[in-house]
Short mmCIF file of C-alpha atoms in Angstrom, two decimals:
data_model
loop_
_atom_site.label_atom_id
_atom_site.label_comp_id
_atom_site.label_asym_id
_atom_site.label_seq_id
_atom_site.Cartn_x
_atom_site.Cartn_y
_atom_site.Cartn_z
CA UNK A 1 -31.99 15.10 -3.32
CA UNK A 2 -30.96 12.28 -5.51
CA UNK A 3 -28.92 11.64 -8.79
CA UNK A 4 -30.40 9.55 -11.49
CA UNK A 5 -28.26 7.73 -13.99
CA UNK A 6 -30.01 6.79 -17.03
CA UNK A 7 -28.68 3.74 -18.91
CA UNK A 8 -30.41 1.57 -21.54
CA UNK A 9 -29.36 -1.56 -19.41
CA UNK A 10 -29.03 -1.99 -15.68
CA UNK A 11 -26.27 -4.26 -14.59
CA UNK A 12 -24.60 -5.17 -11.01
CA UNK A 13 -21.42 -3.47 -12.11
CA UNK A 14 -23.02 -0.25 -12.85
CA UNK A 15 -25.30 -0.42 -9.86
CA UNK A 16 -22.29 -1.04 -7.64
CA UNK A 17 -19.86 1.58 -8.78
CA UNK A 18 -22.53 4.36 -8.85
CA UNK A 19 -23.28 3.77 -5.25
CA UNK A 20 -19.48 3.79 -4.53
CA UNK A 21 -18.82 7.10 -6.41
CA UNK A 22 -22.24 8.89 -5.35
CA UNK A 23 -23.44 7.32 -2.15
CA UNK A 24 -20.04 6.64 -0.57
CA UNK A 25 -17.84 9.19 -1.93
CA UNK A 26 -19.93 12.18 -2.96
CA UNK A 27 -22.57 11.61 -0.22
CA UNK A 28 -25.75 11.93 -2.45
CA UNK A 29 -28.11 8.81 -3.12
CA UNK A 30 -28.09 7.34 -6.66
CA UNK A 31 -30.54 5.28 -8.78
CA UNK A 32 -30.16 3.66 -12.13
CA UNK A 33 -33.16 4.11 -14.46
CA UNK A 34 -33.84 2.54 -17.89
CA UNK A 35 -37.02 4.29 -18.89
CA UNK A 36 -35.98 7.16 -21.12
CA UNK A 37 -39.25 9.03 -20.86
CA UNK A 38 -38.82 9.22 -16.85
CA UNK A 39 -35.50 10.98 -17.22
CA UNK A 40 -37.45 14.14 -18.04
CA UNK A 41 -39.13 14.06 -14.93
CA UNK A 42 -36.03 14.04 -12.84
CA UNK A 43 -33.97 17.03 -11.74
CA UNK A 44 -30.38 15.57 -11.53
CA UNK A 45 -29.64 13.43 -14.24
CA UNK A 46 -26.63 11.61 -15.80
CA UNK A 47 -27.21 10.22 -19.31
CA UNK A 48 -24.96 6.92 -19.29
CA UNK A 49 -25.82 6.20 -23.09
CA UNK A 50 -24.92 7.03 -26.51
CA UNK A 51 -28.16 8.67 -27.01
CA UNK A 52 -28.66 12.40 -27.08
CA UNK A 53 -30.71 13.82 -24.33
CA UNK A 54 -30.99 15.66 -21.05
CA UNK A 55 -28.42 15.70 -18.26
CA UNK A 56 -24.69 15.24 -18.22
CA UNK A 57 -23.61 12.65 -20.82
CA UNK A 58 -21.07 10.07 -20.37
CA UNK A 59 -20.80 7.67 -23.20
CA UNK A 60 -20.27 4.02 -21.87
CA UNK A 61 -17.77 1.41 -22.87
CA UNK A 62 -18.76 -2.22 -22.65
CA UNK A 63 -17.12 -3.23 -19.43
CA UNK A 64 -19.91 -2.60 -17.11
CA UNK A 65 -22.57 -4.56 -19.18
CA UNK A 66 -20.30 -7.57 -19.62
CA UNK A 67 -21.01 -10.64 -17.51
CA UNK A 68 -17.48 -12.17 -18.27
CA UNK A 69 -13.94 -11.18 -17.40
CA UNK A 70 -12.25 -10.21 -20.74
CA UNK A 71 -8.64 -9.23 -21.50
CA UNK A 72 -9.32 -5.48 -20.99
CA UNK A 73 -6.63 -3.14 -21.97
CA UNK A 74 -8.08 0.28 -21.03
CA UNK A 75 -6.60 3.37 -22.93
CA UNK A 76 -4.85 5.76 -20.46
CA UNK A 77 -5.56 9.47 -21.07
CA UNK A 78 -4.96 12.92 -19.22
CA UNK A 79 -7.60 15.17 -18.15
CA UNK A 80 -7.02 18.52 -16.17
CA UNK A 81 -3.69 17.29 -14.69
CA UNK A 82 -4.80 13.69 -13.67
CA UNK A 83 -4.76 10.25 -15.35
CA UNK A 84 -7.95 8.63 -16.73
CA UNK A 85 -8.82 5.16 -17.88
CA UNK A 86 -11.10 4.19 -20.65
CA UNK A 87 -10.24 7.61 -22.48
CA UNK A 88 -12.03 8.43 -25.74
CA UNK A 89 -12.05 11.40 -27.87
CA UNK A 90 -15.63 10.68 -28.83
CA UNK A 91 -16.87 10.81 -25.34
CA UNK A 92 -17.99 14.40 -24.40
CA UNK A 93 -17.04 13.54 -20.76
CA UNK A 94 -13.62 12.57 -22.29
CA UNK A 95 -13.58 9.11 -20.29
CA UNK A 96 -15.80 6.32 -18.86
CA UNK A 97 -15.55 7.25 -15.34
CA UNK A 98 -17.88 4.51 -14.13
CA UNK A 99 -15.85 1.83 -16.07
CA UNK A 100 -12.43 3.38 -14.85
CA UNK A 101 -13.36 3.35 -11.23
CA UNK A 102 -14.91 -0.18 -11.51
CA UNK A 103 -11.78 -1.53 -13.10
CA UNK A 104 -9.47 -0.43 -10.30
CA UNK A 105 -11.60 -0.99 -7.32
CA UNK A 106 -12.64 -4.54 -8.49
CA UNK A 107 -9.01 -5.31 -9.11
CA UNK A 108 -10.07 -6.53 -12.57
CA UNK A 109 -6.22 -6.77 -13.62
CA UNK A 110 -5.80 -9.37 -10.87
CA UNK A 111 -8.11 -11.55 -12.42
CA UNK A 112 -6.24 -11.66 -15.72
CA UNK A 113 -3.16 -13.60 -16.35
CA UNK A 114 -0.15 -11.91 -14.52
CA UNK A 115 3.28 -12.28 -13.20
CA UNK A 116 3.71 -12.88 -9.35
CA UNK A 117 6.67 -12.26 -7.17
CA UNK A 118 8.56 -14.94 -5.29
CA UNK A 119 5.70 -15.11 -2.61
CA UNK A 120 3.17 -15.84 -5.54
CA UNK A 121 1.85 -12.19 -4.89
CA UNK A 122 0.55 -9.98 -7.64
CA UNK A 123 3.35 -8.04 -8.94
CA UNK A 124 2.68 -4.31 -8.43
CA UNK A 125 5.14 -3.34 -11.23
CA UNK A 126 2.72 -5.18 -13.45
CA UNK A 127 -0.30 -3.00 -12.63
CA UNK A 128 -1.86 -0.55 -14.89
CA UNK A 129 -1.30 2.17 -12.18
CA UNK A 130 2.43 1.59 -11.96
CA UNK A 131 3.29 1.16 -15.57
CA UNK A 132 1.50 4.61 -16.18
CA UNK A 133 2.79 6.48 -13.03
CA UNK A 134 -0.33 6.88 -11.16
CA UNK A 135 0.23 4.26 -8.38
CA UNK A 136 0.66 7.15 -6.01
CA UNK A 137 -2.53 8.91 -6.64
CA UNK A 138 -6.01 8.15 -5.37
CA UNK A 139 -7.51 8.43 -8.69
CA UNK A 140 -11.03 7.07 -8.01
CA UNK A 141 -11.55 9.67 -5.31
CA UNK A 142 -10.11 12.31 -8.01
CA UNK A 143 -12.75 11.10 -10.46
CA UNK A 144 -15.47 11.27 -8.20
CA UNK A 145 -14.58 14.82 -7.13
CA UNK A 146 -14.32 15.73 -10.96
CA UNK A 147 -17.72 14.14 -11.52
CA UNK A 148 -18.95 16.22 -8.78
CA UNK A 149 -17.61 19.48 -10.16
CA UNK A 150 -19.03 18.59 -13.80
CA UNK A 151 -22.44 18.04 -12.20
CA UNK A 152 -22.25 21.12 -10.22
CA UNK A 153 -21.71 23.19 -13.46
CA UNK A 154 -24.76 21.51 -15.01
CA UNK A 155 -26.79 21.66 -11.96
CA UNK A 156 -25.75 24.46 -9.68
CA UNK A 157 -28.61 23.31 -7.11
CA UNK A 158 -27.13 19.88 -6.46
CA UNK A 159 -25.34 19.34 -3.16
CA UNK A 160 -22.87 16.78 -2.05
CA UNK A 161 -22.08 15.65 1.56
CA UNK A 162 -18.66 14.21 1.01
CA UNK A 163 -17.01 11.92 3.52
CA UNK A 164 -14.60 13.36 6.14
CA UNK A 165 -11.11 12.37 6.52
CA UNK A 166 -10.57 9.66 9.13
CA UNK A 167 -7.74 7.65 10.60
CA UNK A 168 -7.46 4.02 11.55
CA UNK A 169 -4.35 2.88 13.48
CA UNK A 170 -3.31 -0.86 13.15
CA UNK A 171 -0.63 -3.02 14.42
CA UNK A 172 0.41 -6.31 13.06
CA UNK A 173 1.79 -8.98 15.71
CA UNK A 174 3.93 -11.33 13.52
CA UNK A 175 6.21 -12.10 16.51
CA UNK A 176 4.82 -11.14 20.01
CA UNK A 177 8.30 -11.89 21.43
CA UNK A 178 11.79 -12.03 20.27
CA UNK A 179 13.09 -14.78 22.78
CA UNK A 180 10.26 -15.91 24.99
CA UNK A 181 7.65 -18.76 24.43
CA UNK A 182 9.49 -20.31 21.58
CA UNK A 183 9.48 -23.69 23.43
CA UNK A 184 12.53 -25.36 24.99
CA UNK A 185 13.93 -26.97 21.71
CA UNK A 186 13.78 -23.82 19.77
CA UNK A 187 15.31 -21.97 22.66
CA UNK A 188 18.19 -24.31 23.35
CA UNK A 189 18.89 -24.42 19.56
CA UNK A 190 19.01 -20.65 19.33
CA UNK A 191 21.36 -20.37 22.39
CA UNK A 192 23.60 -22.96 20.91
CA UNK A 193 23.62 -21.35 17.45
CA UNK A 194 24.60 -17.98 19.09
CA UNK A 195 27.31 -19.47 21.04
CA UNK A 196 28.72 -21.68 18.22
CA UNK A 197 28.92 -18.52 15.88
CA UNK A 198 30.38 -16.30 18.46
CA UNK A 199 27.28 -13.90 18.81
CA UNK A 200 27.79 -13.68 22.46
CA UNK A 201 25.90 -10.31 22.77
CA UNK A 202 22.78 -12.16 21.25
CA UNK A 203 23.46 -15.12 23.60
CA UNK A 204 23.58 -13.03 26.59
CA UNK A 205 20.44 -11.09 25.67
CA UNK A 206 18.57 -14.30 25.13
CA UNK A 207 19.84 -15.94 28.28
CA UNK A 208 18.90 -12.98 30.39
CA UNK A 209 15.46 -12.65 28.92
CA UNK A 210 14.77 -16.15 29.25
CA UNK A 211 15.48 -16.27 32.90
CA UNK A 212 13.65 -13.06 33.61
CA UNK A 213 16.31 -10.49 34.31
CA UNK A 214 15.54 -8.60 31.12
CA UNK A 215 12.41 -7.73 29.42
CA UNK A 216 11.87 -9.19 25.96
CA UNK A 217 12.52 -6.67 23.40
CA UNK A 218 9.53 -7.40 21.28
CA UNK A 219 7.08 -6.87 24.10
CA UNK A 220 6.28 -3.21 23.46
CA UNK A 221 2.44 -3.78 24.04
CA UNK A 222 2.31 -1.92 27.41
CA UNK A 223 4.28 0.87 26.04
CA UNK A 224 1.99 1.12 22.91
CA UNK A 225 -1.10 0.77 24.68
CA UNK A 226 0.00 3.50 27.15
CA UNK A 227 0.77 5.80 24.42
CA UNK A 228 -2.51 5.00 22.64
CA UNK A 229 -4.49 5.73 25.95
CA UNK A 230 -2.86 9.08 26.37
CA UNK A 231 -3.82 10.15 22.90
CA UNK A 232 -7.32 8.50 23.32
CA UNK A 233 -6.62 6.56 20.20
CA UNK A 234 -8.32 3.36 19.29
CA UNK A 235 -6.40 0.63 17.43
CA UNK A 236 -6.79 -2.88 15.82
CA UNK A 237 -4.09 -5.53 16.60
CA UNK A 238 -3.79 -8.19 14.14
CA UNK A 239 -2.53 -11.38 15.86
CA UNK A 240 -0.75 -14.24 13.87
CA UNK A 241 -1.88 -17.53 15.64
CA UNK A 242 -0.72 -19.95 12.75
CA UNK A 243 1.63 -23.01 13.08
CA UNK A 244 5.42 -22.60 12.96
CA UNK A 245 6.77 -22.69 9.58
CA UNK A 246 9.36 -21.18 7.37
CA UNK A 247 7.42 -18.08 6.96
CA UNK A 248 5.48 -18.32 10.10
CA UNK A 249 7.47 -17.93 13.19
CA UNK A 250 4.79 -16.77 15.55
CA UNK A 251 4.37 -17.91 19.23
CA UNK A 252 1.97 -20.77 19.76
CA UNK A 253 -1.33 -20.07 20.75
CA UNK A 254 -1.24 -22.73 23.31
CA UNK A 255 1.17 -20.68 25.27
CA UNK A 256 -0.61 -19.30 28.41
CA UNK A 257 1.53 -16.12 28.16
CA UNK A 258 0.48 -15.65 24.74
CA UNK A 259 -3.05 -15.99 25.30
CA UNK A 260 -2.89 -13.61 28.25
CA UNK A 261 -1.20 -11.02 26.04
CA UNK A 262 -3.93 -11.28 23.60
CA UNK A 263 -6.69 -10.93 26.17
CA UNK A 264 -4.78 -7.98 27.79
CA UNK A 265 -4.51 -6.12 24.57
CA UNK A 266 -8.24 -6.82 23.73
CA UNK A 267 -9.35 -4.81 27.08
CA UNK A 268 -7.72 -1.67 25.44
CA UNK A 269 -8.01 -2.20 21.70
CA UNK A 270 -9.80 -4.26 19.08
CA UNK A 271 -8.29 -7.58 17.90
CA UNK A 272 -8.21 -8.96 14.54
CA UNK A 273 -6.79 -12.15 12.78
CA UNK A 274 -3.43 -11.95 10.79
CA UNK A 275 -3.85 -15.00 8.70
CA UNK A 276 -0.60 -16.99 8.35
CA UNK A 277 1.52 -17.29 5.26
CA UNK A 278 0.48 -20.99 4.96
CA UNK A 279 -3.27 -20.38 5.31
CA UNK A 280 -3.34 -18.16 2.35
CA UNK A 281 -3.58 -21.39 0.17
CA UNK A 282 -5.18 -23.63 2.83
CA UNK A 283 -8.81 -22.83 3.71
CA UNK A 284 -8.71 -25.42 6.50
CA UNK A 285 -5.81 -23.63 8.25
CA UNK A 286 -7.32 -20.32 7.90
CA UNK A 287 -10.53 -21.58 9.72
CA UNK A 288 -8.46 -23.21 12.44
CA UNK A 289 -6.45 -19.89 13.12
CA UNK A 290 -9.60 -18.09 13.24
CA UNK A 291 -11.35 -20.35 15.68
CA UNK A 292 -8.10 -20.16 17.96
CA UNK A 293 -8.31 -16.40 18.10
CA UNK A 294 -12.05 -16.28 18.65
CA UNK A 295 -11.61 -18.88 21.54
CA UNK A 296 -9.10 -16.90 23.22
CA UNK A 297 -10.89 -13.64 23.17
CA UNK A 298 -14.46 -15.30 23.60
CA UNK A 299 -16.06 -13.59 20.75
CA UNK A 300 -16.32 -13.80 17.02
CA UNK A 301 -13.33 -12.00 15.13
CA UNK A 302 -14.67 -9.95 12.20
CA UNK A 303 -11.36 -8.20 11.13
CA UNK A 304 -8.40 -9.69 9.13
CA UNK A 305 -4.96 -8.72 7.60
CA UNK A 306 -3.02 -11.28 5.77
CA UNK A 307 0.63 -11.97 6.76
CA UNK A 308 3.17 -10.92 4.20
CA UNK A 309 0.29 -9.03 2.51
CA UNK A 310 -0.12 -12.52 0.65
CA UNK A 311 -3.74 -13.07 -0.67
CA UNK A 312 -5.21 -13.92 -3.91
CA UNK A 313 -8.34 -12.75 -5.61
CA UNK A 314 -11.22 -13.84 -5.54
CA UNK A 315 -10.20 -16.86 -3.57
CA UNK A 316 -8.90 -15.23 -0.14
CA UNK A 317 -11.78 -12.81 -0.14
CA UNK A 318 -14.43 -15.52 -0.59
CA UNK A 319 -12.84 -17.65 2.12
CA UNK A 320 -12.73 -14.60 4.58
CA UNK A 321 -16.54 -14.16 3.77
CA UNK A 322 -17.38 -17.74 4.40
CA UNK A 323 -15.83 -17.60 7.78
CA UNK A 324 -17.98 -14.35 8.52
CA UNK A 325 -15.14 -11.86 8.27
CA UNK A 326 -16.84 -8.38 7.78
CA UNK A 327 -13.52 -6.12 7.15
CA UNK A 328 -10.07 -6.81 5.56
CA UNK A 329 -7.36 -4.64 5.84
CA UNK A 330 -4.91 -6.31 3.23
CA UNK A 331 -5.37 -4.11 0.16
CA UNK A 332 -2.07 -2.70 -0.47
CA UNK A 333 1.43 -3.81 -1.55
CA UNK A 334 4.34 -5.16 0.62
CA UNK A 335 7.08 -3.69 -1.93
CA UNK A 336 5.42 -0.40 -3.10
CA UNK A 337 3.67 2.46 -1.68
CA UNK A 338 0.59 3.66 -3.09
CA UNK A 339 -3.12 2.90 -4.04
CA UNK A 340 -3.49 -0.70 -5.00
CA UNK A 341 -7.15 -0.33 -5.75
CA UNK A 342 -6.87 3.38 -6.79
CA UNK A 343 -8.84 4.48 -3.76
CA UNK A 344 -8.13 5.79 -0.39
CA UNK A 345 -11.51 5.23 1.05
CA UNK A 346 -13.07 1.87 2.26
CA UNK A 347 -15.32 -0.06 -0.28
CA UNK A 348 -17.05 -3.55 -0.58
CA UNK A 349 -15.34 -6.16 -2.36
CA UNK A 350 -16.99 -7.15 -5.74
CA UNK A 351 -16.66 -10.74 -6.83
CA UNK A 352 -16.01 -10.58 -10.51
CA UNK A 353 -16.36 -14.28 -11.09
CA UNK A 354 -19.88 -14.22 -9.54
CA UNK A 355 -20.37 -10.81 -10.97
CA UNK A 356 -21.91 -9.64 -7.51
CA UNK A 357 -21.10 -7.22 -4.80
CA UNK A 358 -20.32 -8.76 -1.22
CA UNK A 359 -20.62 -7.68 2.30
CA UNK A 360 -16.78 -7.71 2.98
CA UNK A 361 -15.44 -4.20 3.37
CA UNK A 362 -12.00 -3.43 2.16
CA UNK A 363 -10.07 -0.99 4.11
CA UNK A 364 -6.83 -0.19 1.78
CA UNK A 365 -3.52 0.64 3.28
CA UNK A 366 -0.84 2.78 1.47
CA UNK A 367 2.42 2.27 3.19
CA UNK A 368 4.09 0.56 5.97
CA UNK A 369 7.25 0.97 7.97
CA UNK A 370 8.60 -2.42 6.65
CA UNK A 371 8.31 -1.28 3.13
CA UNK A 372 10.35 1.87 3.99
CA UNK A 373 13.11 -0.42 5.80
CA UNK A 374 13.33 -3.52 3.85
CA UNK A 375 12.36 -2.53 0.17
CA UNK A 376 13.55 1.03 -0.11
CA UNK A 377 16.42 0.24 2.34
CA UNK A 378 16.00 3.69 4.26
CA UNK A 379 16.11 4.33 7.85
CA UNK A 380 13.82 6.46 10.26
CA UNK A 381 15.59 9.65 9.33
CA UNK A 382 13.57 9.70 5.91
CA UNK A 383 10.40 7.92 7.14
CA UNK A 384 8.73 10.78 8.30
CA UNK A 385 8.56 12.35 4.73
CA UNK A 386 6.75 9.48 3.34
CA UNK A 387 4.20 9.52 6.08
CA UNK A 388 3.41 13.09 5.93
CA UNK A 389 3.06 13.00 1.95
CA UNK A 390 0.47 10.18 2.11
CA UNK A 391 -1.24 11.43 5.00
CA UNK A 392 -1.62 15.05 3.43
CA UNK A 393 -2.79 13.16 0.07
CA UNK A 394 -5.50 11.07 1.79
CA UNK A 395 -6.66 14.04 3.84
CA UNK A 396 -6.82 16.21 0.80
CA UNK A 397 -9.23 13.86 -0.88
CA UNK A 398 -11.25 13.15 2.35
CA UNK A 399 -10.21 9.39 2.65
CA UNK A 400 -9.36 7.19 5.43
CA UNK A 401 -5.64 6.98 6.22
CA UNK A 402 -4.96 3.24 7.58
CA UNK A 403 -1.43 3.04 9.32
CA UNK A 404 0.33 -0.23 9.45
CA UNK A 405 3.02 -0.76 12.04
CA UNK A 406 4.45 -3.96 13.78
CA UNK A 407 5.09 -4.44 17.53
CA UNK A 408 8.68 -5.43 16.93
CA UNK A 409 9.52 -2.46 14.92
CA UNK A 410 8.48 -0.25 17.83
CA UNK A 411 11.24 -2.07 20.07
CA UNK A 412 14.01 0.10 19.56
CA UNK A 413 16.01 -2.85 19.41
CA UNK A 414 18.66 -3.71 16.85
CA UNK A 415 17.87 -2.68 13.35
CA UNK A 416 14.69 -0.75 14.66
CA UNK A 417 16.55 1.82 16.78
CA UNK A 418 14.95 5.26 16.22
CA UNK A 419 11.64 4.02 14.63
CA UNK A 420 9.44 4.20 17.75
CA UNK A 421 10.02 7.88 17.52
CA UNK A 422 8.74 8.10 14.01
CA UNK A 423 5.56 6.36 14.96
CA UNK A 424 5.01 8.85 17.70
CA UNK A 425 5.59 11.62 15.27
CA UNK A 426 3.31 10.01 12.67
CA UNK A 427 0.43 9.63 15.20
CA UNK A 428 0.98 13.32 16.29
CA UNK A 429 0.86 14.75 12.67
CA UNK A 430 -2.25 12.59 11.62
CA UNK A 431 -4.28 13.26 14.77
CA UNK A 432 -3.55 17.03 14.12
CA UNK A 433 -5.34 16.67 10.61
#
């Protein structure tokens, strides 16, 4: 069983988005054909042209047949309670679902001139999803479901094998330790600062940890891994191994204790790279960090998530591809919850500059605990409500829920008191799904 899409022209963009909507989301193979006569020999057909003929007709816009990046401004519409892009009263389907999905998943708008935030990241409040109040909806999945529904009306015999809901648990390790392995100069400087400013509780805690009478508060790894083992849960730990800088305050990879930690985590979980803030604009640094981590674990590193969620398209993804990274987990916003690419399922990155698909698989995330705490300025008592909302939404559309937590947020130390309970509640909730 296969769905055939008739189009007067075959383009890489159309082939890519058809595969995503049909092969990946609806679970039915697809093929683009441009011979009008052969259409009549096929059982399940979409007529993606302005010519009248057999099949379910969807009139195309020009987006998928362009070879350039133009200043697109797709018209937003409403259909059966969900938003659409490339809406048209002249379109019998009411919108060009292929162009709409491609526009969001390719992150077309991030190639156009846009405003950035203080970290030079794409500003989510400038996105078409935020401006039209659908950032909290996985519209590409919704559109695929609607497309399947319409095809079922035309072809009652057609069958789909939609993907099932899945879950990927991830931990970012920005700071493996709060006090330890900072080096003698940084440690003495911190102790002096605590003493001079009268922060004697911090001074005492730092002193006791440094001399071994107290466990470092950020060293939560044994507790996390024990809990994961009890749940039979596989996880990915993304380690920051960049050089010390204003926005990169990780532990040096030259530390034997840090190396031992990474090796110990690798015995029970997957290890990925957490590229530093500085490496997001420096390809040489990115390569150095990748080689550092690979050397410690004695195997290639193939998974990545950028520190501060700081990346730029297409440059960052091209650099990851050049370094043989196969999976990226950065597709989300630091300051907002929601679906940056409009989808709650993994997809392959499409390089608009080269006008070609790539082999880099993108795993979007939709919220993280740091967003709730730092940007929403809310505590753990309200956090579970957000996690339940997004878990339920992703499950409803048979997507992949990617959680994002940090080892320090599970420390029950200082500002993170109460958060480890939310983490355990979240895991219990999602695993029951």
